[in-house]
Amino acid sequence: MKILLTLATILLALTLNAQKISGTYFEGPDSISINNNHVKFSMRGNDGLGVVFTGEGTYEIIEDFIIINTATYSGKKTKIETNPAEKKDTIQLQLFNEDGFSIQGVRAEFLNRKNKTIDLKISDDHGIVFYKSNPRIAAIKVSDLLYDKTTFDYEANTDYTVHLVKNRVLEDKIVIFKLEDRTDTVLTVRLLSTDFNRSNPSTSHLRKLEKKTEAIIDRARLFEKPEY
């Protein structure tokens, strides 16, 4: 029985790899666009919070897994502006969304040179964080459940204005999909990871990831290519 299951898995992988993926596929507001070796995607996460992950880069297929190496994203991204500090002993952060409205409740973490958190503050109802200057601060990380997150180097006597985009932009990350099935017009996938920690994953690593995520990823995504 074990041998039959193994053979079935191998045959499925060979069948999937024999078909070339090309075009743009949609599932509601989510999309995957593949052209030659380039892929661009916009997809909601598995947590039900409505966070949308976006990215683009190159991809490869290993058996029934799609491995995407994201590069610089060409769409809307978080922007950081700097200004001379208004007060020499105080760091001021201003947090806005991409439409210019202030964001309340954004986490601002002040990090040391080892990337450890020194302190944590939350933006007020004007989207502002004030924090007393500290020579131990090397970087600042800002994050919010419904917006992008970013980490940037801190320079003394500098205030920062951060414009967070709504989507979580993935750059220089390894994104893993399990390819359940595909036809000329349909891709059925599961999003296994948006930040896999191995740069050249083997089949064994991918199978372990699949098993690890089985309990939390309860559905496959069915992406369809529209007929024009």
CSV table of C-alpha atoms in Angstrom, one decimal:
chain,number,residue,atom,x,y,z
A,1,MET,CA,0.0,0.0,0.0
A,2,LYS,CA,2.9,2.3,0.9
A,3,ILE,CA,4.5,1.7,-2.4
A,4,LEU,CA,1.3,2.4,-4.3
A,5,LEU,CA,0.9,5.7,-2.5
A,6,THR,CA,4.5,6.7,-3.2
A,7,LEU,CA,4.0,5.8,-6.9
A,8,ALA,CA,0.8,7.8,-7.0
A,9,THR,CA,2.6,10.9,-5.5
A,10,ILE,CA,5.4,10.6,-8.0
A,11,LEU,CA,3.0,10.2,-11.0
A,12,LEU,CA,1.0,13.3,-9.8
A,13,ALA,CA,4.2,15.3,-9.5
A,14,LEU,CA,5.3,14.3,-13.0
A,15,THR,CA,1.9,15.1,-14.4
A,16,LEU,CA,1.9,18.6,-12.8
A,17,ASN,CA,5.5,19.3,-13.9
A,18,ALA,CA,4.7,18.3,-17.5
A,19,GLN,CA,2.3,21.2,-17.8
A,20,LYS,CA,3.5,24.7,-18.3
A,21,ILE,CA,2.0,27.4,-16.1
A,22,SER,CA,1.3,30.7,-17.9
A,23,GLY,CA,-1.1,33.5,-17.5
A,24,THR,CA,-3.0,35.3,-14.7
A,25,TYR,CA,-5.3,33.3,-12.4
A,26,PHE,CA,-7.8,34.7,-9.9
A,27,GLU,CA,-9.7,33.7,-6.8
A,28,GLY,CA,-11.9,36.5,-5.8
A,29,PRO,CA,-9.6,39.6,-5.2
A,30,ASP,CA,-6.5,37.3,-5.0
A,31,SER,CA,-4.4,36.7,-8.1
A,32,ILE,CA,-1.3,34.9,-9.3
A,33,SER,CA,0.3,36.0,-12.6
A,34,ILE,CA,3.0,33.9,-14.3
A,35,ASN,CA,5.0,34.8,-17.4
A,36,ASN,CA,8.0,32.7,-18.3
A,37,ASN,CA,10.1,32.5,-15.1
A,38,HIS,CA,8.5,35.6,-13.5
A,39,VAL,CA,5.6,35.5,-11.0
A,40,LYS,CA,3.6,38.2,-9.3
A,41,PHE,CA,1.0,37.5,-6.7
A,42,SER,CA,-1.5,39.2,-4.3
A,43,MET,CA,-3.1,36.9,-1.8
A,44,ARG,CA,-4.8,36.9,1.5
A,45,GLY,CA,-3.1,35.0,4.3
A,46,ASN,CA,-4.5,31.9,6.1
A,47,ASP,CA,-5.2,33.6,9.4
A,48,GLY,CA,-8.6,35.1,8.4
A,49,LEU,CA,-7.5,38.6,9.5
A,50,GLY,CA,-7.6,40.0,5.9
A,51,VAL,CA,-3.9,40.6,5.6
A,52,VAL,CA,-2.9,40.6,1.9
A,53,PHE,CA,0.6,39.5,0.9
A,54,THR,CA,2.0,40.8,-2.3
A,55,GLY,CA,5.3,40.1,-4.0
A,56,GLU,CA,7.1,39.2,-7.3
A,57,GLY,CA,10.2,37.3,-8.4
A,58,THR,CA,11.4,34.1,-9.9
A,59,TYR,CA,10.0,30.6,-9.2
A,60,GLU,CA,10.8,27.0,-9.6
A,61,ILE,CA,8.7,23.8,-9.2
A,62,ILE,CA,10.1,21.0,-7.1
A,63,GLU,CA,7.7,18.0,-7.4
A,64,ASP,CA,4.4,19.4,-6.4
A,65,PHE,CA,5.7,22.6,-4.7
A,66,ILE,CA,6.1,26.1,-6.1
A,67,ILE,CA,9.1,28.0,-4.6
A,68,ILE,CA,9.1,31.7,-5.2
A,69,ASN,CA,12.2,33.8,-4.5
A,70,THR,CA,10.8,37.4,-4.2
A,71,ALA,CA,12.8,40.3,-5.4
A,72,THR,CA,12.2,44.1,-5.4
A,73,TYR,CA,8.4,44.8,-5.7
A,74,SER,CA,7.3,47.1,-8.5
A,75,GLY,CA,3.9,48.0,-7.0
A,76,LYS,CA,3.0,50.3,-4.1
A,77,LYS,CA,5.4,50.1,-1.1
A,78,THR,CA,5.9,51.6,2.3
A,79,LYS,CA,7.7,54.9,2.2
A,80,ILE,CA,9.9,56.4,4.9
A,81,GLU,CA,10.7,60.2,5.0
A,82,THR,CA,13.2,61.8,7.3
A,83,ASN,CA,13.5,65.3,8.8
A,84,PRO,CA,15.8,66.9,11.3
A,85,ALA,CA,14.5,66.3,14.8
A,86,GLU,CA,12.2,69.0,16.3
A,87,LYS,CA,13.6,68.1,19.7
A,88,LYS,CA,17.1,66.9,20.2
A,89,ASP,CA,16.3,64.5,23.1
A,90,THR,CA,13.1,63.1,21.5
A,91,ILE,CA,12.4,60.7,18.5
A,92,GLN,CA,9.1,61.5,16.7
A,93,LEU,CA,7.5,59.0,14.5
A,94,GLN,CA,4.4,59.8,12.4
A,95,LEU,CA,2.4,56.9,10.9
A,96,PHE,CA,0.2,57.4,7.9
A,97,ASN,CA,-1.6,55.1,5.5
A,98,GLU,CA,-1.1,55.4,1.7
A,99,ASP,CA,-4.0,57.9,1.5
A,100,GLY,CA,-2.4,60.2,4.0
A,101,PHE,CA,-4.6,59.4,7.0
A,102,SER,CA,-2.9,58.9,10.4
A,103,ILE,CA,-2.9,55.3,11.8
A,104,GLN,CA,-3.6,54.7,15.5
A,105,GLY,CA,-2.4,51.6,17.3
A,106,VAL,CA,0.8,50.9,15.2
A,107,ARG,CA,3.5,49.1,17.1
A,108,ALA,CA,6.9,50.9,17.2
A,109,GLU,CA,9.8,48.8,18.5
A,110,PHE,CA,13.1,50.3,19.3
A,111,LEU,CA,15.9,47.8,18.6
A,112,ASN,CA,19.5,47.6,19.6
A,113,ARG,CA,22.5,46.5,17.5
A,114,LYS,CA,21.6,42.8,18.1
A,115,ASN,CA,18.1,43.4,16.8
A,116,LYS,CA,16.6,43.0,20.3
A,117,THR,CA,13.7,45.1,21.4
A,118,ILE,CA,14.7,47.9,23.9
A,119,ASP,CA,11.2,49.3,24.2
A,120,LEU,CA,7.8,49.3,22.6
A,121,LYS,CA,5.4,52.1,22.0
A,122,ILE,CA,2.0,52.4,20.3
A,123,SER,CA,1.0,55.3,18.0
A,124,ASP,CA,-1.7,57.6,19.5
A,125,ASP,CA,-4.9,58.8,17.8
A,126,HIS,CA,-2.9,61.2,15.7
A,127,GLY,CA,-0.6,58.4,14.5
A,128,ILE,CA,2.3,59.8,16.5
A,129,VAL,CA,4.9,58.1,18.7
A,130,PHE,CA,7.3,60.1,20.9
A,131,TYR,CA,10.3,58.4,22.5
A,132,LYS,CA,13.2,59.7,24.4
A,133,SER,CA,16.5,59.4,22.5
A,134,ASN,CA,18.7,56.5,23.5
A,135,PRO,CA,22.2,55.9,22.2
A,136,ARG,CA,21.5,52.1,22.3
A,137,ILE,CA,18.9,52.4,19.5
A,138,ALA,CA,20.2,51.1,16.2
A,139,ALA,CA,16.9,50.5,14.3
A,140,ILE,CA,13.2,51.0,14.5
A,141,LYS,CA,10.5,48.5,13.5
A,142,VAL,CA,6.9,49.5,12.9
A,143,SER,CA,4.1,47.0,12.3
A,144,ASP,CA,0.4,46.6,12.4
A,145,LEU,CA,-1.9,43.6,11.7
A,146,LEU,CA,-3.7,45.2,8.8
A,147,TYR,CA,-0.7,47.1,7.2
A,148,ASP,CA,2.7,46.4,6.0
A,149,LYS,CA,5.6,46.3,8.4
A,150,THR,CA,9.1,47.7,8.0
A,151,THR,CA,12.4,48.0,9.9
A,152,PHE,CA,14.8,50.8,9.2
A,153,ASP,CA,18.1,52.1,10.6
A,154,TYR,CA,17.9,54.9,13.2
A,155,GLU,CA,20.0,58.0,12.9
A,156,ALA,CA,20.4,60.4,15.8
A,157,ASN,CA,18.6,63.7,15.8
A,158,THR,CA,16.2,62.5,13.1
A,159,ASP,CA,12.4,62.3,13.0
A,160,TYR,CA,10.6,59.9,10.7
A,161,THR,CA,7.3,59.9,8.8
A,162,VAL,CA,6.3,56.4,7.7
A,163,HIS,CA,3.6,55.8,5.0
A,164,LEU,CA,2.4,52.2,5.4
A,165,VAL,CA,0.7,50.5,2.5
A,166,LYS,CA,-2.2,48.3,3.2
A,167,ASN,CA,-0.6,45.1,1.8
A,168,ARG,CA,2.2,43.1,3.4
A,169,VAL,CA,5.0,43.5,0.8
A,170,LEU,CA,7.3,40.5,0.6
A,171,GLU,CA,10.8,41.3,-0.7
A,172,ASP,CA,13.8,39.0,-0.4
A,173,LYS,CA,11.6,36.2,1.0
A,174,ILE,CA,11.0,32.6,0.1
A,175,VAL,CA,7.3,31.9,-0.5
A,176,ILE,CA,6.1,28.3,-0.7
A,177,PHE,CA,2.9,27.0,-2.3
A,178,LYS,CA,1.7,23.4,-2.4
A,179,LEU,CA,0.5,22.7,-5.9
A,180,GLU,CA,-2.5,20.4,-5.5
A,181,ASP,CA,-3.7,20.4,-9.1
A,182,ARG,CA,-3.6,22.4,-12.3
A,183,THR,CA,-5.2,22.4,-15.7
A,184,ASP,CA,-4.9,24.9,-18.6
A,185,THR,CA,-7.4,27.2,-16.8
A,186,VAL,CA,-7.2,26.3,-13.1
A,187,LEU,CA,-4.5,26.3,-10.4
A,188,THR,CA,-5.3,24.7,-7.0
A,189,VAL,CA,-2.7,25.6,-4.4
A,190,ARG,CA,-2.2,26.0,-0.7
A,191,LEU,CA,0.0,28.8,0.7
A,192,LEU,CA,2.4,27.1,3.1
A,193,SER,CA,4.8,29.9,4.0
A,194,THR,CA,5.5,33.6,3.2
A,195,ASP,CA,9.0,33.5,4.8
A,196,PHE,CA,10.6,30.0,4.6
A,197,ASN,CA,13.9,29.9,6.3
A,198,ARG,CA,15.9,27.8,3.8
A,199,SER,CA,17.3,29.3,0.6
A,200,ASN,CA,17.5,26.0,-1.3
A,201,PRO,CA,14.9,23.8,0.2
A,202,SER,CA,15.0,20.0,-0.6
A,203,THR,CA,11.9,17.9,-1.1
A,204,SER,CA,12.4,16.6,2.4
A,205,HIS,CA,12.3,20.2,3.8
A,206,LEU,CA,9.1,20.9,1.8
A,207,ARG,CA,7.4,17.7,2.9
A,208,LYS,CA,8.1,18.6,6.6
A,209,LEU,CA,6.7,22.1,6.0
A,210,GLU,CA,3.6,20.6,4.5
A,211,LYS,CA,3.1,18.3,7.4
A,212,LYS,CA,3.7,21.0,9.9
A,213,THR,CA,1.1,23.3,8.4
A,214,GLU,CA,-1.6,20.6,7.8
A,215,ALA,CA,-3.5,21.5,11.0
A,216,ILE,CA,-3.7,25.2,10.4
A,217,ILE,CA,-4.3,25.4,6.6
A,218,ASP,CA,-7.7,23.8,6.1
A,219,ARG,CA,-8.4,24.7,2.5
A,220,ALA,CA,-6.9,24.9,-0.9
A,221,ARG,CA,-7.2,28.0,-3.1
A,222,LEU,CA,-8.7,27.5,-6.5
A,223,PHE,CA,-7.4,30.1,-9.0
A,224,GLU,CA,-9.1,30.4,-12.4
A,225,LYS,CA,-7.9,31.9,-15.6
A,226,PRO,CA,-10.7,34.0,-17.1
A,227,GLU,CA,-11.8,33.2,-20.6
A,228,TYR,CA,-11.8,36.2,-22.9
